[in-house]
Short mmCIF file of C-alpha atoms in Angstrom, two decimals:
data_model
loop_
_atom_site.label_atom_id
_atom_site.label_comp_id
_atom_site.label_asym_id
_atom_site.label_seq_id
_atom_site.Cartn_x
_atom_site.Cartn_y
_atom_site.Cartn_z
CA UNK D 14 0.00 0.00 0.00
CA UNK D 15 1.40 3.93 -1.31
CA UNK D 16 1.74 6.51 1.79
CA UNK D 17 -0.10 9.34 1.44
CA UNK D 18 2.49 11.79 -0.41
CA UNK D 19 5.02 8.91 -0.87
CA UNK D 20 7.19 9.76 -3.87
CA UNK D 21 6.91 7.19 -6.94
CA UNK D 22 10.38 6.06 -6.33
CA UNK D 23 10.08 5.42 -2.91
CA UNK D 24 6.59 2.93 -3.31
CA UNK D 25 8.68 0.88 -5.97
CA UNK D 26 11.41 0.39 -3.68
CA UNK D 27 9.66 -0.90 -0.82
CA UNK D 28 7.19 -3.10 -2.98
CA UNK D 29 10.96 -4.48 -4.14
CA UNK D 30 12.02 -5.38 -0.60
CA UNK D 31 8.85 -7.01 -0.31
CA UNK D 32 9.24 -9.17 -2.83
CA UNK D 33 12.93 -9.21 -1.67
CA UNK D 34 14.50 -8.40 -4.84
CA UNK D 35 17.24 -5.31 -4.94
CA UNK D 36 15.67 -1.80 -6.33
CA UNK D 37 17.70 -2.13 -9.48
CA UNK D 38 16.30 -5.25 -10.36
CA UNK D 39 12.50 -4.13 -10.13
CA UNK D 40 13.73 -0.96 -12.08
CA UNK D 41 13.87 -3.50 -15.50
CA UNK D 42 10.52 -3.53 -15.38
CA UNK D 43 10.43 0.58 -16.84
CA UNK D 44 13.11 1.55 -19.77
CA UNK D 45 14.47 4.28 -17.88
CA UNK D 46 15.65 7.36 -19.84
CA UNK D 47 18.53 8.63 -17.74
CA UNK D 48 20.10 8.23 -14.19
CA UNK D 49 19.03 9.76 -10.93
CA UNK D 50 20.64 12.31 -9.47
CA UNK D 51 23.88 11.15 -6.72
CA UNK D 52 25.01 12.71 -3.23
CA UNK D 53 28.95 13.87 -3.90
CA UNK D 54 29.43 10.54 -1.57
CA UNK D 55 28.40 8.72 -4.84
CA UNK D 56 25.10 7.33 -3.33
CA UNK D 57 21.44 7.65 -5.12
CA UNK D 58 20.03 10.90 -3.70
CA UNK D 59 17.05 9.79 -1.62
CA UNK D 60 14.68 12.73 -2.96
CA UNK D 61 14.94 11.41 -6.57
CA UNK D 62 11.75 10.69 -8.41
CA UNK D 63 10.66 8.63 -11.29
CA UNK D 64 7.99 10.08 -13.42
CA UNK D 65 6.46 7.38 -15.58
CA UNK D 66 4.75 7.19 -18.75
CA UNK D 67 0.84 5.70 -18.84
CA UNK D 68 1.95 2.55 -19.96
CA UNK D 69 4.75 2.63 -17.07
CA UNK D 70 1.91 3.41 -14.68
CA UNK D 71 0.11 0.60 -15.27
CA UNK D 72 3.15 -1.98 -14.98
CA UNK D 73 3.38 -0.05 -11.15
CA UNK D 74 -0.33 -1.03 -10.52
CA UNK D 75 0.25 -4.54 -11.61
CA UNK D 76 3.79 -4.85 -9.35
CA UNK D 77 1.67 -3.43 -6.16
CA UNK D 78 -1.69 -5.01 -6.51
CA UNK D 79 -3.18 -1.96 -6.15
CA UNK D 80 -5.33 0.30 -8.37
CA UNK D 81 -4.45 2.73 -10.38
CA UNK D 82 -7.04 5.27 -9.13
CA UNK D 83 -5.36 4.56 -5.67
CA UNK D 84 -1.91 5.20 -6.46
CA UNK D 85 -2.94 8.20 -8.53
CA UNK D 86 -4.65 9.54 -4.97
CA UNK D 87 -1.60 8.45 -3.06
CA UNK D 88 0.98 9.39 -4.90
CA UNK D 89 1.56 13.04 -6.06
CA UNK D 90 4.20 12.54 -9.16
CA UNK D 91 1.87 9.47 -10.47
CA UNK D 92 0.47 11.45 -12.44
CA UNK D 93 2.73 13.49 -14.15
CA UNK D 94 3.45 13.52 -17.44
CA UNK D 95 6.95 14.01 -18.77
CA UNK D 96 7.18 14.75 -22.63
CA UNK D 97 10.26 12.96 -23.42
CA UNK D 98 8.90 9.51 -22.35
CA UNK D 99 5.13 10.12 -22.91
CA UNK D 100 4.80 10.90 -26.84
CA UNK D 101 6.45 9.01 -29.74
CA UNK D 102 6.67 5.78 -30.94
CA UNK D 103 7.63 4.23 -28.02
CA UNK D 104 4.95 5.49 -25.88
CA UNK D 105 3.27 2.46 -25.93
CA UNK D 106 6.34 1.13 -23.44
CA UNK D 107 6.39 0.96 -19.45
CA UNK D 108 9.10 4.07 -19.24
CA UNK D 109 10.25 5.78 -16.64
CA UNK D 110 12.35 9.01 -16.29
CA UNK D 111 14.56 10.43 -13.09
CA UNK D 112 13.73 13.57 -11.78
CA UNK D 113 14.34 15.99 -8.44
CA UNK D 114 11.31 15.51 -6.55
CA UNK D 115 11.47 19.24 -5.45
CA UNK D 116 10.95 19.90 -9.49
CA UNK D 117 8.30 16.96 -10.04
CA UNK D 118 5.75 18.24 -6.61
CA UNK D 119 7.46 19.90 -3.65
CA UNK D 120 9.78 19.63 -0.53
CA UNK D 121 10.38 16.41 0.00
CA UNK D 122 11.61 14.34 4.02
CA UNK D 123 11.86 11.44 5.17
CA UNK D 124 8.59 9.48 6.39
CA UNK D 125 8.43 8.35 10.36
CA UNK D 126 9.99 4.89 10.15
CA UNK D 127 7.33 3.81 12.90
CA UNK D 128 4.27 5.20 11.45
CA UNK D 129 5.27 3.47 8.09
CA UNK D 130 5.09 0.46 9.79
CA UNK D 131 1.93 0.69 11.54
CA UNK D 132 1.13 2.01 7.86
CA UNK D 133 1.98 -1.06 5.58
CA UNK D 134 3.83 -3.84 7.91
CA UNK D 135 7.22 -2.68 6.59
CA UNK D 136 10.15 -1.13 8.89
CA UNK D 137 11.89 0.38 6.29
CA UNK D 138 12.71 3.93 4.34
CA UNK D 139 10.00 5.68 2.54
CA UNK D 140 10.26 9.19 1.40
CA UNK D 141 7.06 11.97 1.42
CA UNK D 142 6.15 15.19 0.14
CA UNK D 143 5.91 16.64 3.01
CA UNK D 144 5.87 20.78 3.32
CA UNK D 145 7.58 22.39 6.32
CA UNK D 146 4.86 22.59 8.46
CA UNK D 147 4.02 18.98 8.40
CA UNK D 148 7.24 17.66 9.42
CA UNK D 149 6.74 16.79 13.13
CA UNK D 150 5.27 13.03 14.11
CA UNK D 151 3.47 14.12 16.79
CA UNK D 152 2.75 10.31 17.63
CA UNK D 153 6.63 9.18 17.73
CA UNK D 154 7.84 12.80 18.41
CA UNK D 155 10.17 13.05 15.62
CA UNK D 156 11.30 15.93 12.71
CA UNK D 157 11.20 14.55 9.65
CA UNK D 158 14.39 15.41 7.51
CA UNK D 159 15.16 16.76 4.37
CA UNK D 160 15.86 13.96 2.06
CA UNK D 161 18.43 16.12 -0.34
CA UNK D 162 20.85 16.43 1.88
CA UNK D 163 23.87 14.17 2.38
CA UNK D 164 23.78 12.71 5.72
CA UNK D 165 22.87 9.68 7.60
CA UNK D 166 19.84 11.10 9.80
CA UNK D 167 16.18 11.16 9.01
CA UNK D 168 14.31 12.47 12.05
CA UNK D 169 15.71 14.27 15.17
CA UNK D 170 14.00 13.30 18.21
CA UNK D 171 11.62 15.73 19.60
CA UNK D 172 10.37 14.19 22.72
CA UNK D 173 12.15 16.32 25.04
CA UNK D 174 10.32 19.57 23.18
CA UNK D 175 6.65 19.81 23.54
CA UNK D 176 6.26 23.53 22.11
CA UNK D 177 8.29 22.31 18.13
CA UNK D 178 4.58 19.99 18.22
CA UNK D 179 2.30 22.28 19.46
CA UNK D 180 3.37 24.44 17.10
CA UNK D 181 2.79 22.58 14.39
CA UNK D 182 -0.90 21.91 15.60
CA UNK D 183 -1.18 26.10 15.64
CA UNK D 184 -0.21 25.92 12.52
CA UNK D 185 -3.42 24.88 10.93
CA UNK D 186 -5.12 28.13 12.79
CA UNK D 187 -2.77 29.97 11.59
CA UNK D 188 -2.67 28.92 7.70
CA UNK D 189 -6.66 29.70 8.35
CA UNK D 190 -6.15 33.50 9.13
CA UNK D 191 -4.11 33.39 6.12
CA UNK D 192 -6.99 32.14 3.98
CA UNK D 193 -9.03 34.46 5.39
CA UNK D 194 -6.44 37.34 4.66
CA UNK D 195 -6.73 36.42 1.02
CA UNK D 196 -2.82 35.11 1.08
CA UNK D 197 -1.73 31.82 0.34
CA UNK D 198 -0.65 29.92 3.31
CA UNK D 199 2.43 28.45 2.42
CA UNK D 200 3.88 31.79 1.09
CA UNK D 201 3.23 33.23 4.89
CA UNK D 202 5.29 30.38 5.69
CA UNK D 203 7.69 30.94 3.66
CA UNK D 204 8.48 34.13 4.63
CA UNK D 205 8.18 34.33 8.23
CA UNK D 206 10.64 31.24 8.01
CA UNK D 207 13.29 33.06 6.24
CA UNK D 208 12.60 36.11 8.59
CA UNK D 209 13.44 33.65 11.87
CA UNK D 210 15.89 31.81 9.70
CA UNK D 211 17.99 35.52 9.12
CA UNK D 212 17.58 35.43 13.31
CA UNK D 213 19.21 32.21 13.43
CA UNK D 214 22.55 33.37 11.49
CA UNK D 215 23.04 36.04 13.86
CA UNK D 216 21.86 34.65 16.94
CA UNK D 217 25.57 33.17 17.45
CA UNK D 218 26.00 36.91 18.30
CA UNK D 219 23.28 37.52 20.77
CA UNK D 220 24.09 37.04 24.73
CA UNK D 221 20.85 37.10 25.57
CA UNK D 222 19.95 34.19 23.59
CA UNK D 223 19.41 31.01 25.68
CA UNK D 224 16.67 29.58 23.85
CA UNK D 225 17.57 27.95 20.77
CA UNK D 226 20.47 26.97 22.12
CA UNK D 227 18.65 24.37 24.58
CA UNK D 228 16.71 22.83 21.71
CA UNK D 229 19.51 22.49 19.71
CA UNK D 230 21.28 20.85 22.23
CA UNK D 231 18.43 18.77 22.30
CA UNK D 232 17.54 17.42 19.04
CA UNK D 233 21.60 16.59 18.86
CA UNK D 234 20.78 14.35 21.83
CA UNK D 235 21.50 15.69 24.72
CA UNK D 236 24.89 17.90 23.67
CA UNK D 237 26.02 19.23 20.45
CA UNK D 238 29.61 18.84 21.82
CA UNK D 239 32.10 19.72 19.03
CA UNK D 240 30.07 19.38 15.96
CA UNK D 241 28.34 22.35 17.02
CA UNK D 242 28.38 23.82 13.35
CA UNK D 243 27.09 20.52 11.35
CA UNK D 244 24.22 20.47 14.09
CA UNK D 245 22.97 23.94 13.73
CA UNK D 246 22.70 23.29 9.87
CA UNK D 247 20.46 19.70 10.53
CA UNK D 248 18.60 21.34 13.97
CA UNK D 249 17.89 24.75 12.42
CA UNK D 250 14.32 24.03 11.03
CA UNK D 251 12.75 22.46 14.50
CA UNK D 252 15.07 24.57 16.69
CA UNK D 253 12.97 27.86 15.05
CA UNK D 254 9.91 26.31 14.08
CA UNK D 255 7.95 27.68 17.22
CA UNK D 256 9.48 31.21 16.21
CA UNK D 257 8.28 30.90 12.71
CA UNK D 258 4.62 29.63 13.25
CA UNK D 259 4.53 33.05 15.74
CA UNK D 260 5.93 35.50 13.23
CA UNK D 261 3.93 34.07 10.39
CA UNK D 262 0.90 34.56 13.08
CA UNK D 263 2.00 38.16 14.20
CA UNK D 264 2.22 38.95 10.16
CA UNK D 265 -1.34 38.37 9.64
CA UNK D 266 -2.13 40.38 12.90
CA UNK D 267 -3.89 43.73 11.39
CA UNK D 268 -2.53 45.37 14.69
CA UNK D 269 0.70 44.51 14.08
CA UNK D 270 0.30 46.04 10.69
CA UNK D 271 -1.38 48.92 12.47
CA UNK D 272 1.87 49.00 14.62
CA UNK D 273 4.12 49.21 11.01
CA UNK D 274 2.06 51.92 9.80
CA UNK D 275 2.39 53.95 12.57
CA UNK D 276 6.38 53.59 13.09
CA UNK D 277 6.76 54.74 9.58
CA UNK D 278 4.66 58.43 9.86
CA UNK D 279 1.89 57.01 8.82
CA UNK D 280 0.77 60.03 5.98
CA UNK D 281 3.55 62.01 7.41
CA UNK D 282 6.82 59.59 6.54
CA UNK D 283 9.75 59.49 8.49
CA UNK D 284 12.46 56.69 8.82
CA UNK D 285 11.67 53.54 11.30
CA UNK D 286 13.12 53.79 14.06
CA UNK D 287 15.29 51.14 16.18
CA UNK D 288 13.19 51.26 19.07
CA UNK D 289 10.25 51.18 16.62
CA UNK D 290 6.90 49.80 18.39
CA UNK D 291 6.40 47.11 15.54
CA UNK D 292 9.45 45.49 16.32
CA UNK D 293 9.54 45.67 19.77
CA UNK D 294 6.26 44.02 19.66
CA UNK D 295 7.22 41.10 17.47
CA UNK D 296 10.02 40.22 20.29
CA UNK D 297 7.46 40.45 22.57
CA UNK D 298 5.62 37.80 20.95
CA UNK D 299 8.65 35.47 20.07
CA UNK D 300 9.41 35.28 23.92
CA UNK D 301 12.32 38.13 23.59
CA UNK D 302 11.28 41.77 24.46
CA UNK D 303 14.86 42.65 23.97
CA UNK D 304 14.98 41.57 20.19
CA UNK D 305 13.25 44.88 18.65
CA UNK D 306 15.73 46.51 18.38
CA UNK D 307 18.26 44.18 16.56
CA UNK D 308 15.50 42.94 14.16
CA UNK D 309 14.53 46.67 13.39
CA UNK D 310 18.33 47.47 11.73
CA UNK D 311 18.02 44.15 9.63
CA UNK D 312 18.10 46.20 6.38
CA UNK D 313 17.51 44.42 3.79
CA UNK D 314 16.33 41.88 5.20
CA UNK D 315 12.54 40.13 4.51
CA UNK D 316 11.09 41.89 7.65
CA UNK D 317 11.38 44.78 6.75
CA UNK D 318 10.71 44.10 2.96
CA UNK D 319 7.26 42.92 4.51
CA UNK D 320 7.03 46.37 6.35
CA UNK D 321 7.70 48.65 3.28
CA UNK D 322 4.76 46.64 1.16
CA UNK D 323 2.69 47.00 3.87
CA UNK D 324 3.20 50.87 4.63
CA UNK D 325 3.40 51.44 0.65
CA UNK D 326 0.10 49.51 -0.08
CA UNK D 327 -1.43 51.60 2.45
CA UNK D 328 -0.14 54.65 1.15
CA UNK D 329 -0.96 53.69 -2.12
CA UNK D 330 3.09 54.23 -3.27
CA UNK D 331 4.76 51.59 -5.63
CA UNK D 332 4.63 50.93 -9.28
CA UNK D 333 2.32 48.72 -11.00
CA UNK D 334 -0.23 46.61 -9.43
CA UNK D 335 1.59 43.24 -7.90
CA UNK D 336 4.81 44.72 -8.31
CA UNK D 337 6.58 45.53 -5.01
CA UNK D 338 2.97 46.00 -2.95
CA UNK D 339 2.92 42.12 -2.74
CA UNK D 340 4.27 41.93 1.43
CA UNK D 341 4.32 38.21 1.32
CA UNK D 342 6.94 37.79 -2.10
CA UNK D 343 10.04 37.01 -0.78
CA UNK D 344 13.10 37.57 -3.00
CA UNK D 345 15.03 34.92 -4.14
CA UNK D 346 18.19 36.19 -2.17
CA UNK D 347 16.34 36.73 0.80
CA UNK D 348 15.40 32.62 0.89
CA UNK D 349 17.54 31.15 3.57
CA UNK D 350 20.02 28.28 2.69
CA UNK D 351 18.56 24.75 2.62
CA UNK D 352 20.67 22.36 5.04
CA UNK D 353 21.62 20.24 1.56
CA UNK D 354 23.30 23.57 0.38
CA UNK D 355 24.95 24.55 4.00
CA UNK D 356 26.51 20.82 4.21
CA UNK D 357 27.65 21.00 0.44
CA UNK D 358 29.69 24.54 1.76
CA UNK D 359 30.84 23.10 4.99
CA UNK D 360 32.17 19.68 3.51
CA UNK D 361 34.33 22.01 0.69
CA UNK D 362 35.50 24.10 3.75
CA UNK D 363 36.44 20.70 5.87
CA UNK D 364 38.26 19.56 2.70
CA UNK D 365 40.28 23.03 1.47
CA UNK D 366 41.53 22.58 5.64
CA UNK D 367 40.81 26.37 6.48
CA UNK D 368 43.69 27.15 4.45
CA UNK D 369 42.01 29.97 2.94
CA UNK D 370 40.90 28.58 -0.34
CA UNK D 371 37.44 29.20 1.10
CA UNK D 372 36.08 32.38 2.32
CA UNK D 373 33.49 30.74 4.98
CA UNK D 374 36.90 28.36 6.14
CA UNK D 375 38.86 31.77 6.21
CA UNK D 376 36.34 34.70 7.49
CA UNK D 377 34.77 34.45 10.87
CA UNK D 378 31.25 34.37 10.80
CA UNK D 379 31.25 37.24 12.76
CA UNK D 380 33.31 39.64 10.21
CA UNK D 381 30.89 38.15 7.28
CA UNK D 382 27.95 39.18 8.99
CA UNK D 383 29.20 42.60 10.05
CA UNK D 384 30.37 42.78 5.93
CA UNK D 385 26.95 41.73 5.39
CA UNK D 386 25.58 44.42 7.38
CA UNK D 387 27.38 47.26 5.65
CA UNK D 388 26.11 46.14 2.53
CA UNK D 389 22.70 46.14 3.44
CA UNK D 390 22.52 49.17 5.22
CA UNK D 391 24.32 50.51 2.15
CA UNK D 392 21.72 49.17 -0.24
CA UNK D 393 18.84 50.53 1.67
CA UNK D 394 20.22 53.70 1.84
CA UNK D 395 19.95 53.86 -2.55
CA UNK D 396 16.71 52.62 -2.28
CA UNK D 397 15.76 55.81 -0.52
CA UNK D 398 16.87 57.49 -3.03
CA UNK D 399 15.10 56.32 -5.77
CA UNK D 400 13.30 58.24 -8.30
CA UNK D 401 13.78 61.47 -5.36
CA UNK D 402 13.75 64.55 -8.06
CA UNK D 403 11.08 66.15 -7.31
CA UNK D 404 11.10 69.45 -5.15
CA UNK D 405 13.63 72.59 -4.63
CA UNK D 406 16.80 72.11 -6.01
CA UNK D 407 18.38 72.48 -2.37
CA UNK D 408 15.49 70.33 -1.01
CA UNK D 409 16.22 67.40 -3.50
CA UNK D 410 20.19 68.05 -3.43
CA UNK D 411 20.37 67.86 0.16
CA UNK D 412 18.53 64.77 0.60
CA UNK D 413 20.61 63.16 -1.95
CA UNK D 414 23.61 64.36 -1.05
CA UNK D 415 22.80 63.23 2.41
CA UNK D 416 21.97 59.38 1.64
CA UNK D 417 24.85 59.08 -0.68
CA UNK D 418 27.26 60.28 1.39
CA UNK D 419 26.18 57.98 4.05
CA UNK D 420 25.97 55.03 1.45
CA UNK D 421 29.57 56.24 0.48
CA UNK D 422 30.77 55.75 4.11
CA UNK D 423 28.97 52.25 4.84
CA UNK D 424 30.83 50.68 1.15
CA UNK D 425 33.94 52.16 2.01
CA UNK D 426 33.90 50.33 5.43
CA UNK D 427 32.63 46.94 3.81
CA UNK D 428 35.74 47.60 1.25
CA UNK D 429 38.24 48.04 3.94
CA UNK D 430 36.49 45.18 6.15
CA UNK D 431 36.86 42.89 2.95
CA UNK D 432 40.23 43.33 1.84
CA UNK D 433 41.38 43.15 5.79
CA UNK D 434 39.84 39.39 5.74
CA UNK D 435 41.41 38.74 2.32
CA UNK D 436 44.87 39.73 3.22
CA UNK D 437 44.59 38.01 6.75
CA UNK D 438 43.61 34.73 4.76
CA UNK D 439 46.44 34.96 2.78
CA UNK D 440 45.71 36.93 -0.69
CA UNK D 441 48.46 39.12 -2.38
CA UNK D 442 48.33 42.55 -1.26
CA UNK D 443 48.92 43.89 -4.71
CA UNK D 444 45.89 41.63 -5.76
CA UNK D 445 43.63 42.92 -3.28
CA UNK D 446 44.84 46.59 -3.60
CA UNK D 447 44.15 46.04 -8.11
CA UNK D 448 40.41 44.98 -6.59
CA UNK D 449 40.17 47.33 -4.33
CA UNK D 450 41.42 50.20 -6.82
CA UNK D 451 43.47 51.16 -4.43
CA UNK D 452 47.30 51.56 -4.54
CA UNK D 453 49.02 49.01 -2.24
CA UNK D 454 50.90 51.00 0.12
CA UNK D 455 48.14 53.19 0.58
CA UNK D 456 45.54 49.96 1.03
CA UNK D 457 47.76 48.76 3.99
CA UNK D 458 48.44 51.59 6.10
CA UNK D 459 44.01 51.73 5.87
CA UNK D 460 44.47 48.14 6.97
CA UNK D 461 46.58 48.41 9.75
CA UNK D 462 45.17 52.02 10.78
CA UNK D 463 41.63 49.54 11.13
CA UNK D 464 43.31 47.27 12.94
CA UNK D 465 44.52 49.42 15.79
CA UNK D 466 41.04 51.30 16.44
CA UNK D 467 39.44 47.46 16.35
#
């Protein structure tokens, strides 16, 4: 019998281990039309799908004993129709083609070991679509993993952390409100989860913090110990989920947007402020009345890209309809970094040895955040900017003469800061000085004059 999500793949390779036969030698059954996709450790990623062709689908029904309205209800890529194996003379044959199940029907994790059992009699691996907000077995207290990442683990154990499940079960009240607010669910999600995620890369940097760092040493079992940085890729998701379900909760609070509207001048505009009151209340409601004001200077960041479409669809600013008055689109670079992607980076650190070949191995995360910083702060300074010629010609000069100056002084310290952690990893100076446009001599004495004030 399919789980319900199960990827295609995954229901033909437990129907082989029933009929205790090795994956590859059910596969025959299909012509397959390429390979699936491989970990860099060599092994068949465990997110790879097989689309198949009508004629395929029917061979599937036959192998299972099940029918083919069944499977179609079960399984989300059954389906699907892939144009290079459904049309031509050789349609008429069971094929089969490899895809990324991300591409074929969403995130895909790893199913609850336990509940597949009670499920079909089989204690083995099976592989869901499963969004982000479904991932906790509340009946075995588990987070299901990611299944396109490289590493031996597919659930962390959540028994020791009551709130990761009842968040999940707000959830559903919460992806309600969203209905209700005319926004799609999964796009609140999405970006209240790369708001808390943008938390979580500078939380290393926050005293007050003692939080997350109890989960986390939970989910690794008791104690991260060394391996500190591999565990706070694989924890990250349950470790915030809490946090996410209640900013994606405050988001859809028309007070809080209230609060936003009024921190920006409302009809009268005016910068926000640090110690704005929409911030401070959002800490309030993550369990941290001192994070306001360190999530209020997050510029460029998808908080406050949520606050500007909110204060400019109210004020009825912005271009075209759906074009920046959208507060729930979320940028492509503002998506956080899936754990597959952070393990790629941190195995090609662990194998250049730190030696510098590798800016994460070289640069402390603290210097590439404070980089970071500068740049956005930089960046939202120009968008200030923008399209600002209307007025006096001292009014409009003044303004931007002011934000450009300002933007001026925030590169040249990311410059500085940059070359500093280039030379200190081991670049030419006269490299770094041609990138920098800078002549050499005078690049170091900036270096070493930053240096001595740090």
């Amino acid at each position: 019998m399919p789980l319900a999500g199960e990827l295609t793949s995954s229901l033909i390779s437990r129907a082989a281990d029933r009929y205790g036969l090795p994956a590859a030698g059910v596969l025959r059954l299909w012509t397959c039309r390429n390979s699936p996709a491989r970990n860099d450790s060599g092994g068949v990623r465990a997110d790879a799908e097989i689309v198949l062709n009508e004629a395929g689908r029917t061979v599937l029904a036959e192998l299972c004993g099940v029918e083919p309205a069944v499977l179609a209800h079960a399984l989300p890529a059954f389906t699907v129709d892939d144009p290079k194996i459904s049309t031509g003379r050789e349609a008429a044959l069971a094929q089969a083609r490899w895809r990324a199940a991300g591409a074929v029907a969403g995130e895909a994790a790893f199913a609850c070991r336990s509940c597949t059992a009670r499920r079909t009699g089989q204690t083995v691996r099976a592989v869901r679509y499963l969004p982000r907000w479904q991932r906790v077995c509340v009946r075995h207290g588990r987070w299901l993993l990611d299944a396109d990442a490289d590493q031996p683990l597919e659930h962390l154990d959540l028994r020791g952390l009551p709130e990761v499940a009842a968040a999940q079960r707000r959830w559903a009240g919460v992806a309600r409100r969203a209905v209700r607010a005319g926004a799609e669910p999964g796009e609140v999600f999405a970006l209240a989860h790369a708001v808390v995620a943008r938390w979580w890369e500078e939380a290393l940097h926050w005293e007050r913090e003692e939080i997350w760092p109890h989960r986390l040493h939970q989910v690794a079992g008791g104690n991260a110990g060394t391996d500190l940085e591999r565990w706070r890729i694989v924890g990250r998701d349950p470790v915030i989920f809490p946090e996410v379900v209640a900013v994606a909760d405050a988001l859809l609070d028309p007070a809080m947007a209230e609060l936003a509207w009024r921190d920006s001048g409302g009809q009268r505009p005016r910068p926000l402020a640090a110690d704005g009151a929409f911030c401070r209340r959002l800490g309030e409601r993550v369990g941290r009345d001192w994070l306001g004001p360190l999530s209020a200077v997050d510029y460029g960041g998808p908080l406050l890209a949520w606050m500007g479409a909110v204060i400019r669809r109210r004020r009825g600013d912005g271009g075209p309809p759906g074009w920046r008055d959208d507060p729930w689109r979320l940028k492509r670079e503002q998506q956080p970094a899936t754990m597959a992607g952070q393990l790629r980076v941190m195995a090609a650190e662990q194998q250049s040895g730190g030696s510098g070949n590798r800016w994460r191995a070289a640069v402390s995360a603290e210097h590439r955040f404070q980089l970071e910083q500068l740049i956005d702060q930089a960046r939202e300074q120009l968008v200030e900017v923008r399209g600002m010629h209307s007025g006096t010609t001292a009014e409009v000069a003044r303004t931007l003469l002011q934000h450009l100056s300002h933007s001026a002084a925030l590169i040249e310290r990311a410059l500085v800061g940059t070359a500093a952690a280039a030379v200190a990893a081991g670049v030419a100076l006269a490299d770094v000085a041609a990138w920098s446009r800078l002549p050499a001599q005078e690049l170091a004495e900036i270096i070493t004059a930053g240096q001595d004030e740090d």
